[in-house]
Tab-separated table of C-alpha atoms in Angstrom:
chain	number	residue	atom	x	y	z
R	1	UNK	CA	30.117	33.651	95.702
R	2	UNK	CA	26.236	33.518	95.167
R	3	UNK	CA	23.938	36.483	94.427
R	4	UNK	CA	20.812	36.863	96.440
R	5	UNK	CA	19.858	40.160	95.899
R	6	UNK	CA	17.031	40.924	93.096
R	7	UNK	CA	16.636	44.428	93.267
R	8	UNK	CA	17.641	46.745	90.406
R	9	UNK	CA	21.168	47.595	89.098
R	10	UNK	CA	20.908	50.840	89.311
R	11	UNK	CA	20.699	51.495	93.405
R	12	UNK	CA	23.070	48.621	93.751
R	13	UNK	CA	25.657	50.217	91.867
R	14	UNK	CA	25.184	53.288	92.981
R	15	UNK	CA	25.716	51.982	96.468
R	16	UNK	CA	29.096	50.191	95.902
R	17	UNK	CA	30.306	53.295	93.628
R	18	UNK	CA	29.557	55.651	97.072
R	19	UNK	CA	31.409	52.931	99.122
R	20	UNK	CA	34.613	53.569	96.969
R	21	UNK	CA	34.193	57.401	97.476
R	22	UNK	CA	33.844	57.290	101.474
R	23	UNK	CA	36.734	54.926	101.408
R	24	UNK	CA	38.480	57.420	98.800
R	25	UNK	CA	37.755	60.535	100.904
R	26	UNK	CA	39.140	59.249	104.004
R	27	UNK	CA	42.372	57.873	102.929
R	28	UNK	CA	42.635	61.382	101.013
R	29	UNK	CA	41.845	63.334	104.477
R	30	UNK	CA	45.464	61.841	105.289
R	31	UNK	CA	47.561	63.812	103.271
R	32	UNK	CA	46.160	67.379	104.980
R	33	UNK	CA	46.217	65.702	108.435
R	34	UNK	CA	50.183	64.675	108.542
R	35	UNK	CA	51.740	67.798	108.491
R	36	UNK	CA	49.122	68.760	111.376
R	37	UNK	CA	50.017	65.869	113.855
R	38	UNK	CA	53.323	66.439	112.946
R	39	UNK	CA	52.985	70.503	114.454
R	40	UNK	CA	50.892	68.796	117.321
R	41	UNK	CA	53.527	66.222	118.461
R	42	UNK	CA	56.665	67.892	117.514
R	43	UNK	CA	57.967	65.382	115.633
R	44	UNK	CA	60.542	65.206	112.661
R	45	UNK	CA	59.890	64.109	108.977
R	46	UNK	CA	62.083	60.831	110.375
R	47	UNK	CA	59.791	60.542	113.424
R	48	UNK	CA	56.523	60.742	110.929
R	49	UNK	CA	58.227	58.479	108.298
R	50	UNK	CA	57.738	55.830	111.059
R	51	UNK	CA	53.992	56.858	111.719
R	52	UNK	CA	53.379	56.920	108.137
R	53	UNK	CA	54.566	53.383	107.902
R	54	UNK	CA	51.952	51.978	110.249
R	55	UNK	CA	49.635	53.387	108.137
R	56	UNK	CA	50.960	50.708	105.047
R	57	UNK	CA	51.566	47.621	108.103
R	58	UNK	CA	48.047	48.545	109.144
R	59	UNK	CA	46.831	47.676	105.586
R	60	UNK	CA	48.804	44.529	105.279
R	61	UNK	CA	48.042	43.018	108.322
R	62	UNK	CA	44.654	43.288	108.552
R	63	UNK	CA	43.466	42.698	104.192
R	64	UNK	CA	43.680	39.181	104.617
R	65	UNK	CA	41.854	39.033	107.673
R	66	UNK	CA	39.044	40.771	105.886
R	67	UNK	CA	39.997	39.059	102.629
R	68	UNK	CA	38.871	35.743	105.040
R	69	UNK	CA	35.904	36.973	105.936
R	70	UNK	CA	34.886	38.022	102.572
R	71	UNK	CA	34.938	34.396	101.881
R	72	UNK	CA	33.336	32.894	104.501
R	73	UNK	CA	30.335	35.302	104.986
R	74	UNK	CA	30.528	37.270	101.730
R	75	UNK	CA	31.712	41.034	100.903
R	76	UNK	CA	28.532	43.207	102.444
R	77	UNK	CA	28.905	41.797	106.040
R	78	UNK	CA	32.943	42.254	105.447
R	79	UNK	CA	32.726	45.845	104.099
R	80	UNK	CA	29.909	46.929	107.067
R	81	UNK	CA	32.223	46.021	109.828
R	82	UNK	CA	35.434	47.437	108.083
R	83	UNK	CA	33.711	50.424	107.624
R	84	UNK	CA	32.034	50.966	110.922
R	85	UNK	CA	35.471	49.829	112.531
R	86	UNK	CA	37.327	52.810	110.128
R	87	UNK	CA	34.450	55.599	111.304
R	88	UNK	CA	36.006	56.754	114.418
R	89	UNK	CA	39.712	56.446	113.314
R	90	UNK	CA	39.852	59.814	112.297
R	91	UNK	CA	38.574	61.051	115.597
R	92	UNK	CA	40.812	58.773	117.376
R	93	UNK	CA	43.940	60.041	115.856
R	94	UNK	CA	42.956	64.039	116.651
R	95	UNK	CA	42.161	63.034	119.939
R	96	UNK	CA	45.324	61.058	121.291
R	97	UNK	CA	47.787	63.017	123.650
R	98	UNK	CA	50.839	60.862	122.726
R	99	UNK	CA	53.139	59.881	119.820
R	100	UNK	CA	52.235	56.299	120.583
R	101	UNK	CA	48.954	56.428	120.814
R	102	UNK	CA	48.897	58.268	117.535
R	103	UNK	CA	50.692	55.607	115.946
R	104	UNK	CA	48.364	53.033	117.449
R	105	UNK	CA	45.255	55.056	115.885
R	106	UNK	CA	47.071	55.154	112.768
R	107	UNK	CA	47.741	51.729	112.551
R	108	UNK	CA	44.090	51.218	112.740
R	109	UNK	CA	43.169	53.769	110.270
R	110	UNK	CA	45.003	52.246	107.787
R	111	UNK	CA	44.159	48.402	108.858
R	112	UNK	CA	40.328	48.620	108.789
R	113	UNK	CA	40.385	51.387	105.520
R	114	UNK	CA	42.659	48.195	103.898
R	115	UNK	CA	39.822	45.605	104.921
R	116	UNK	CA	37.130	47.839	103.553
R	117	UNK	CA	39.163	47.988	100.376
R	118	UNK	CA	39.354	44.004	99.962
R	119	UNK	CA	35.776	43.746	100.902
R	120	UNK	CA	34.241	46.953	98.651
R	121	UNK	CA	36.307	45.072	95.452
R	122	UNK	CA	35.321	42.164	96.463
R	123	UNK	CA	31.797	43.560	96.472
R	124	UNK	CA	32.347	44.934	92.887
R	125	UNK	CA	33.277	41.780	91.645
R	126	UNK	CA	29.811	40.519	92.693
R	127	UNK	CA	27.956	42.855	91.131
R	128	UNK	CA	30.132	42.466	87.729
R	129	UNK	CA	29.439	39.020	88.147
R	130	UNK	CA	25.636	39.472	89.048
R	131	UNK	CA	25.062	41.831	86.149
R	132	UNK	CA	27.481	40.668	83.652
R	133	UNK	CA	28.641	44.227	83.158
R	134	UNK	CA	32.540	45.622	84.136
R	135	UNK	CA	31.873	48.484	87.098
R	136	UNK	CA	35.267	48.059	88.762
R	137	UNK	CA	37.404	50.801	86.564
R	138	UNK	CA	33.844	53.519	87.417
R	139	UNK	CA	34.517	52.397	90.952
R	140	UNK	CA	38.013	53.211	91.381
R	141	UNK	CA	37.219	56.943	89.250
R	142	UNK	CA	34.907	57.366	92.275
R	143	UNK	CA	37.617	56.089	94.884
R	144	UNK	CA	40.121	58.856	93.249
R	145	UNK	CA	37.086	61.616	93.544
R	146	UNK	CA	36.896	60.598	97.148
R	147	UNK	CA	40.450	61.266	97.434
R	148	UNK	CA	40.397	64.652	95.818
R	149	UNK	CA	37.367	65.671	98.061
R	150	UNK	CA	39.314	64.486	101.319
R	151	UNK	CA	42.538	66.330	100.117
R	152	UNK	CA	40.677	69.806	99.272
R	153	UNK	CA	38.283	69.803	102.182
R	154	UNK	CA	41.110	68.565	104.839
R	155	UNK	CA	43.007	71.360	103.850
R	156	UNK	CA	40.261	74.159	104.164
R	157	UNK	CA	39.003	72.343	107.429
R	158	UNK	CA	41.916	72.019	109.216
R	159	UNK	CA	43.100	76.054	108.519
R	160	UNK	CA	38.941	77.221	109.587
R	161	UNK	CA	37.804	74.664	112.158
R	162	UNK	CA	41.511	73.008	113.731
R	163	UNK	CA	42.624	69.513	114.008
R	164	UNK	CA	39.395	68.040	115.773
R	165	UNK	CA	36.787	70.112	113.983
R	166	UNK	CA	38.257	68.820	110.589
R	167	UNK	CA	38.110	65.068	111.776
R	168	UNK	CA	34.288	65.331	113.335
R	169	UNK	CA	33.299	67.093	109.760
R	170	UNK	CA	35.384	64.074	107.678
R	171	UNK	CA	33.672	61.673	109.537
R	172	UNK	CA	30.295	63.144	109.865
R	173	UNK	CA	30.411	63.072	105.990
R	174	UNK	CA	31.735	59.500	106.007
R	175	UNK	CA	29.092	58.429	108.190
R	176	UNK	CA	26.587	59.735	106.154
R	177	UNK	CA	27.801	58.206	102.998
R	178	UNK	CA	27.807	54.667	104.269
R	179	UNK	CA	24.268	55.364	105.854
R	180	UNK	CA	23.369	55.538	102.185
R	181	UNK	CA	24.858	52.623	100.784
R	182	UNK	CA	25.368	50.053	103.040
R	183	UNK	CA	21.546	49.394	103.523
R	184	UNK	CA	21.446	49.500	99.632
R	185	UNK	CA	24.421	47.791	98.744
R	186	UNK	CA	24.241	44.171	97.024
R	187	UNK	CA	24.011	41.369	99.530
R	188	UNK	CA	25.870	38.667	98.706
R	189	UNK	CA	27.053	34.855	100.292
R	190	UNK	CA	29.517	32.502	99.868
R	191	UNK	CA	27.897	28.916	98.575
R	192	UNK	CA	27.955	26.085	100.554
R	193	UNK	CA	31.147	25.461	99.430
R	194	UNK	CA	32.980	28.099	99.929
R	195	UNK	CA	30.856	28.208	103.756
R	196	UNK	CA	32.068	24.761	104.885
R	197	UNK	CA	36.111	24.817	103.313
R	198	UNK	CA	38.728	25.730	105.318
R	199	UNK	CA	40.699	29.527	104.733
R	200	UNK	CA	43.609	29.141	103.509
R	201	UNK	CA	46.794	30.690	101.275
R	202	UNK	CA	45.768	29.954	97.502
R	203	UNK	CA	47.453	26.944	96.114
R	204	UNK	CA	47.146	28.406	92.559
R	205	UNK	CA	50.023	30.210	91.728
R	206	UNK	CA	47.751	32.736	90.024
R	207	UNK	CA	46.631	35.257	92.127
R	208	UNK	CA	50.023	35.682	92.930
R	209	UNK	CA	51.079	36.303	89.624
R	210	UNK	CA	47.971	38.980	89.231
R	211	UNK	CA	49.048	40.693	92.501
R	212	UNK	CA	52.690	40.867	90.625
R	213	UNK	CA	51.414	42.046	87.983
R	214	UNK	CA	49.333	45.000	90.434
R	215	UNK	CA	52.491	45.319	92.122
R	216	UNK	CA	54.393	46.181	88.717
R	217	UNK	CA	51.214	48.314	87.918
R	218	UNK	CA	51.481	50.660	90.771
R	219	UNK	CA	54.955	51.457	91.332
R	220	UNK	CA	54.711	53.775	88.478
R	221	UNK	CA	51.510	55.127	89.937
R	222	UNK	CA	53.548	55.470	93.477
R	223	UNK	CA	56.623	57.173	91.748
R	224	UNK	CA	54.488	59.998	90.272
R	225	UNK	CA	53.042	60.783	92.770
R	226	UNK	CA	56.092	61.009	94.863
R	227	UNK	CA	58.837	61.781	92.745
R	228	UNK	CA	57.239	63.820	89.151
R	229	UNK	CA	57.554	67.235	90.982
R	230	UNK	CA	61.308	66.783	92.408
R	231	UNK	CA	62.282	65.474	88.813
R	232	UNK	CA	60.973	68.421	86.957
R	233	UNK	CA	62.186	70.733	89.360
R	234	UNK	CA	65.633	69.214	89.689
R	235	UNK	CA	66.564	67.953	86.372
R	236	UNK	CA	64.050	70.159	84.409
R	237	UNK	CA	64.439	73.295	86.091
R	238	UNK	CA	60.697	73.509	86.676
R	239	UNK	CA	59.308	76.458	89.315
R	240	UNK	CA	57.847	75.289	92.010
R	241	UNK	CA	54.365	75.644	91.155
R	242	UNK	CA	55.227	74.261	87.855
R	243	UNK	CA	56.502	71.266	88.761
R	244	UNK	CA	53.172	70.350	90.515
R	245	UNK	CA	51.447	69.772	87.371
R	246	UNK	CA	53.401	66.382	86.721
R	247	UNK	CA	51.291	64.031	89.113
R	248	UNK	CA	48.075	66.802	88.618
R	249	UNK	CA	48.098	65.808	84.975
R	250	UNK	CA	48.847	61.868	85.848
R	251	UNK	CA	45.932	62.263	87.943
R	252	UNK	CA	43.023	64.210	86.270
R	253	UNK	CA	43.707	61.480	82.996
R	254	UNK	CA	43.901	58.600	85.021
R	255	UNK	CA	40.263	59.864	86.804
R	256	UNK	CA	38.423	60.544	83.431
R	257	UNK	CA	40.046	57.501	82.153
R	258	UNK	CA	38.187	55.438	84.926
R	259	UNK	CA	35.269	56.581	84.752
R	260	UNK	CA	35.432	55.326	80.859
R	261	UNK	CA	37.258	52.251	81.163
R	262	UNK	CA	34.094	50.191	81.979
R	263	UNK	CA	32.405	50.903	78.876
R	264	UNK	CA	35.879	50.754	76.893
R	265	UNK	CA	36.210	46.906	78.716
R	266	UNK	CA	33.113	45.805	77.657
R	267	UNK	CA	33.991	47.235	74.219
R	268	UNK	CA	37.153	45.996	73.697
R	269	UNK	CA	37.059	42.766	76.176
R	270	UNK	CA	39.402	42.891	79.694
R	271	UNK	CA	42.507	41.718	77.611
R	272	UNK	CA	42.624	44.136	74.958
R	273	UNK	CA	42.124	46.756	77.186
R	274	UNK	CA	45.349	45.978	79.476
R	275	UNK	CA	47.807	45.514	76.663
R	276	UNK	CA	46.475	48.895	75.261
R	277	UNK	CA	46.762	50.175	78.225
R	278	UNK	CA	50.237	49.553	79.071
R	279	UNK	CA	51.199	50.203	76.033
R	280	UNK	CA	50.125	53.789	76.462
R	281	UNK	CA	51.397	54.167	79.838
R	282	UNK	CA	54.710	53.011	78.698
R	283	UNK	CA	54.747	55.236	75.836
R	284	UNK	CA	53.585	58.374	78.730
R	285	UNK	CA	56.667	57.137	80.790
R	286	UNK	CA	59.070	56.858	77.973
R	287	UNK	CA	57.883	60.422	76.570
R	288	UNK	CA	58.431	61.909	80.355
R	289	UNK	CA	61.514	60.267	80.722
R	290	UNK	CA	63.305	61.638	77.756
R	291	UNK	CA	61.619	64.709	77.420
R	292	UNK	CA	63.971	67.632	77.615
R	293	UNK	CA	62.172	70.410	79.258
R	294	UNK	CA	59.361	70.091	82.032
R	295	UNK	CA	56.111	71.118	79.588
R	296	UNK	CA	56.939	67.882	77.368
R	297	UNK	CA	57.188	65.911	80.407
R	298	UNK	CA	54.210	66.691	81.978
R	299	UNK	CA	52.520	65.607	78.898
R	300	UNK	CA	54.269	62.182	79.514
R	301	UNK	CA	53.073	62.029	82.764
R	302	UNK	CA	49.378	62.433	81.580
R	303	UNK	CA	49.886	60.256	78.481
R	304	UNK	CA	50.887	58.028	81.692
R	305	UNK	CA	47.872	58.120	83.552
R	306	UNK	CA	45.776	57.521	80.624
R	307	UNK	CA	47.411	54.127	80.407
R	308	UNK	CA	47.560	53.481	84.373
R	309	UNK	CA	44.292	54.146	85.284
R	310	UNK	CA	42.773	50.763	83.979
R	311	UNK	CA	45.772	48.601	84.902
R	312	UNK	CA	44.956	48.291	88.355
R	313	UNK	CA	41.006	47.968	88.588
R	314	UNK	CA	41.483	45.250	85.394
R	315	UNK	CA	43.976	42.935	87.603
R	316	UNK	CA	41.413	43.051	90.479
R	317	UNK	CA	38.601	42.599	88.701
R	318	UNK	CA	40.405	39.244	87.148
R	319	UNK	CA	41.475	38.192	91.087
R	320	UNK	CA	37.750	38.211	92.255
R	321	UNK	CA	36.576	35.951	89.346
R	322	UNK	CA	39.748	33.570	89.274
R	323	UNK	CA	37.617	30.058	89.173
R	324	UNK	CA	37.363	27.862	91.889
R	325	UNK	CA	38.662	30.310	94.563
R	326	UNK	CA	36.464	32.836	96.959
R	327	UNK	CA	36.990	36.196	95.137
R	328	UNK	CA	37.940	37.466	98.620
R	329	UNK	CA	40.701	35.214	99.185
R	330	UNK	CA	41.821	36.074	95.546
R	331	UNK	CA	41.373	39.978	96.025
R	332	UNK	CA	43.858	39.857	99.271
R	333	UNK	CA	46.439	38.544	97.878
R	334	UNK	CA	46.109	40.926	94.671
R	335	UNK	CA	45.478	44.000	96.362
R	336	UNK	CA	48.234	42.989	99.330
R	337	UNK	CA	51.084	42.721	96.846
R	338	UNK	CA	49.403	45.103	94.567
R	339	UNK	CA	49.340	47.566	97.510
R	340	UNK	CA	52.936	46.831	98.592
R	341	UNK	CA	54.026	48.714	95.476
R	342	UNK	CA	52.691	51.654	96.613
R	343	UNK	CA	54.274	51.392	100.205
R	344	UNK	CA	57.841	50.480	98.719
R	345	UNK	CA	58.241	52.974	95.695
R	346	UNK	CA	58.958	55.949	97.970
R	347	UNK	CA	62.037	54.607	99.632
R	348	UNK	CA	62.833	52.612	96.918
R	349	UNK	CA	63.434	55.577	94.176
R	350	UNK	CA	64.765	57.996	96.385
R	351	UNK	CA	67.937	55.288	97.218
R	352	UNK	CA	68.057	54.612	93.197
R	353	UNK	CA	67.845	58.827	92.709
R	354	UNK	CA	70.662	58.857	94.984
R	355	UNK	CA	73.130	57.392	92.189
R	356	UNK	CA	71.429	57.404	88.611
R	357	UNK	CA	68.950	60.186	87.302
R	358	UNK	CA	64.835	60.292	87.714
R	359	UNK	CA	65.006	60.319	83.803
R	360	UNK	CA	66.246	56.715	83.916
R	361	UNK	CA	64.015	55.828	86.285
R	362	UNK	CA	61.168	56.853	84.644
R	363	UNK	CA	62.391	54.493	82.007
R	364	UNK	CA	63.024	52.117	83.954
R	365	UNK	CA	59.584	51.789	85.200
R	366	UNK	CA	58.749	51.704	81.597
R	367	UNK	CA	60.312	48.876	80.888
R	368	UNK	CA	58.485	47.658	83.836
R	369	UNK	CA	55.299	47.439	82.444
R	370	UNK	CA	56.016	45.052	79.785
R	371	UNK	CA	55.317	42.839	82.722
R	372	UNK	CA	51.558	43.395	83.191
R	373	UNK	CA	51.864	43.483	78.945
R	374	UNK	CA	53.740	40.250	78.818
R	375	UNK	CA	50.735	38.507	81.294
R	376	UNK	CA	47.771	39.995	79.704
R	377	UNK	CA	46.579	36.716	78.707
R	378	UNK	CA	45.757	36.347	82.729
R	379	UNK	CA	43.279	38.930	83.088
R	380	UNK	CA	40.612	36.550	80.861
R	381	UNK	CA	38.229	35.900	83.544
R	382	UNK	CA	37.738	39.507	83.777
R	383	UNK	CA	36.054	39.703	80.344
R	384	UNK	CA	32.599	41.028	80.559
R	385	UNK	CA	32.186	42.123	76.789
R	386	UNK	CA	28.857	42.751	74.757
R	387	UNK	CA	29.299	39.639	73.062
R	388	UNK	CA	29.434	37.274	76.179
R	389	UNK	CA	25.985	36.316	77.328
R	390	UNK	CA	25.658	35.088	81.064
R	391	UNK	CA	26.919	32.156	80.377
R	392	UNK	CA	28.333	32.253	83.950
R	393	UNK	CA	26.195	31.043	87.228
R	394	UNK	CA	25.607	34.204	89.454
């Protein structure tokens, strides 16, 4: 991937940090808008399981397609027709009559906000590479912000101005973000190269390894976020509004940690920052997992997200500068199998709750981030550190 763009940093950045947001605020405008389809339609938590899914097969069908195009026509062209394709899902959804047809607006929703997500890391990665500076852990804080704005305003929309009045003022505001930064964003190309060769599934078993090693990042993430408040609540005999404050903790760290972890990655190089990482996140885990009241545990949970937060970014950072491969091609795979963490978590930990305890399973997961710890050695061609000149070709 080439570099044609010699304007400053600082717009450029700026640009691919609001990207993140917009693409942040609408996938956060989901969680407010589920329990109001679900009113609309008249459907049970079984029946919205099944729209929820097409959400995830949305993603995973339609990454590598952008993942492709990434590499044959670079990441702005990719992430300006994801993102122009995602602006009227919203609107879509609110207005179809029928279960189906919400499930086919869904579907899309989730398939062009997963191609926008390829193509906005992939665009990242090109500006990392451009200014030989880490961005992508910043980017991701900004992603989560998005998420927190979409989940706060969706709620306070949809109770003041209904189903359709909270989807016209989600977009408008998404429309208006990506009328700032796609004209500003950094406008990259494939080379010649990468133009003329034909798309294909890697041949290096590396990017699948990285996108393990997501995968193995992000379960923990997913079972936080699903599972913290039923374990404290359960087992720790949390209230209710106590037991919220496991995956609010896990959050609000993993946020300030992101918007950190560049500077800490070009500190500390892309290696030492993962196995310190992990090693913190297992140490939240471990801590929640055998604390024995909730208050103890919650601190676990945000030792957790400390540790979490720069997993993820790192490992995609590392895909989209794997040598000799598009960075899109390399991001798909990643964030695909990353992703697929997410999407299997949920079922998968409620059918292990059913016959061992959450504590376990919080050390379990633990233990599963020796993984990412044990492969740190992978995540080298992420380094961007204040020693390293740019000794790379942009």
């Amino acid at each position: 991937m080439t570099n044609r763009d010699d304007r400053p940093a600082g717009p450029i950045r700026l640009a691919v940090s609001a990207l993140f947001f917009a693409n942040g605020l609408m996938i956060g405008s989901w969680a407010p808008k589920l329990p109001a389809l679900m009113a609309r339609l008249e459907i049970s938590e079984g029946t919205a399981g099944l729209v929820v899914l097409m959400l995830g097969v949305g993603s995973l069908l339609v990454m590598p397609v952008f993942g492709a195009m990434t590499a044959r026509h670079g990441s702005a062209r990719a992430v300006r027709i994801s993102a122009l394709l995602a602006l009227p899902t919203l609107l879509l959804m609110s207005l179809a009559p029928s279960l189906l047809l919400v499930a086919g607006a869904v579907l899309l929703y989730g398939g062009f906000l997963g191609g926008m997500d390829v193509a906005m890391n992939a665009n990242a990665v090109a500006v990392e590479r451009a200014r030989r500076r880490a961005i992508m852990s910043s980017c991701h804080g900004f992603w989560s912000l998005g998420g927190v704005v979409g989940a706060g305003l969706g709620g306070v929309a949809l109770s003041s101005l209904g189903e359709m009045g909270h989807a016209l003022l989600v977009t408008l505001i998404f429309a208006a973000v990506l009328g700032f930064a796609l004209p500003r964003m950094l406008k990259d190309a494939p080379d010649a190269r990468e133009a003329r060769a034909p798309l294909r599934l890697p041949r290096s078993p590396l990017p699948y390894i990285i996108g393990f090693m997501a995968l193995c990042c992000m379960v923990p993430e997913g079972a936080i976020l699903d599972w913290a408040a039923v374990y404290l609540q359960r087992e720790m005999g949390a209230s209710l509004s106590l037991a919220g404050w496991g995956f609010a903790a896990c959050a609000a760290t993993m946020a300030v940690m992101r918007f950190i972890g560049d500077l800490l990655r070009q500190k500390l190089g892309a290696v030492s920052m993962l196995r310190i990482s992990a090693v913190v996140a297992i140490a939240g885990l471990g801590i929640a997992g055998m604390a024995p009241g909730p208050m103890l545990a919650i601190i676990g949970f945000g030792f957790a997200g400390l540790g979490i937060a720069n997993l993820v970014p790192i490992a995609f950072s590392a895909a989209g500068n794997l040598p000799m491969m598009a960075p899109g091609v390399g991001l798909a795979v990643v964030t695909m199998m990353g992703y697929s963490g997410i999407l299997l978590a949920p079922g998968s930990i409620g059918f292990l709750a059913e016959r061992m305890s959450f504590s376990a399973i919080y050390m379990g997961l633990a233990g599963l981030l020796i993984v990412p710890l044990l492969l740190s050695p992978l995540v080298r061609t992420a380094e961007f550190t204040d020693q390293e000149d740019a000794a790379a070709a942009v």
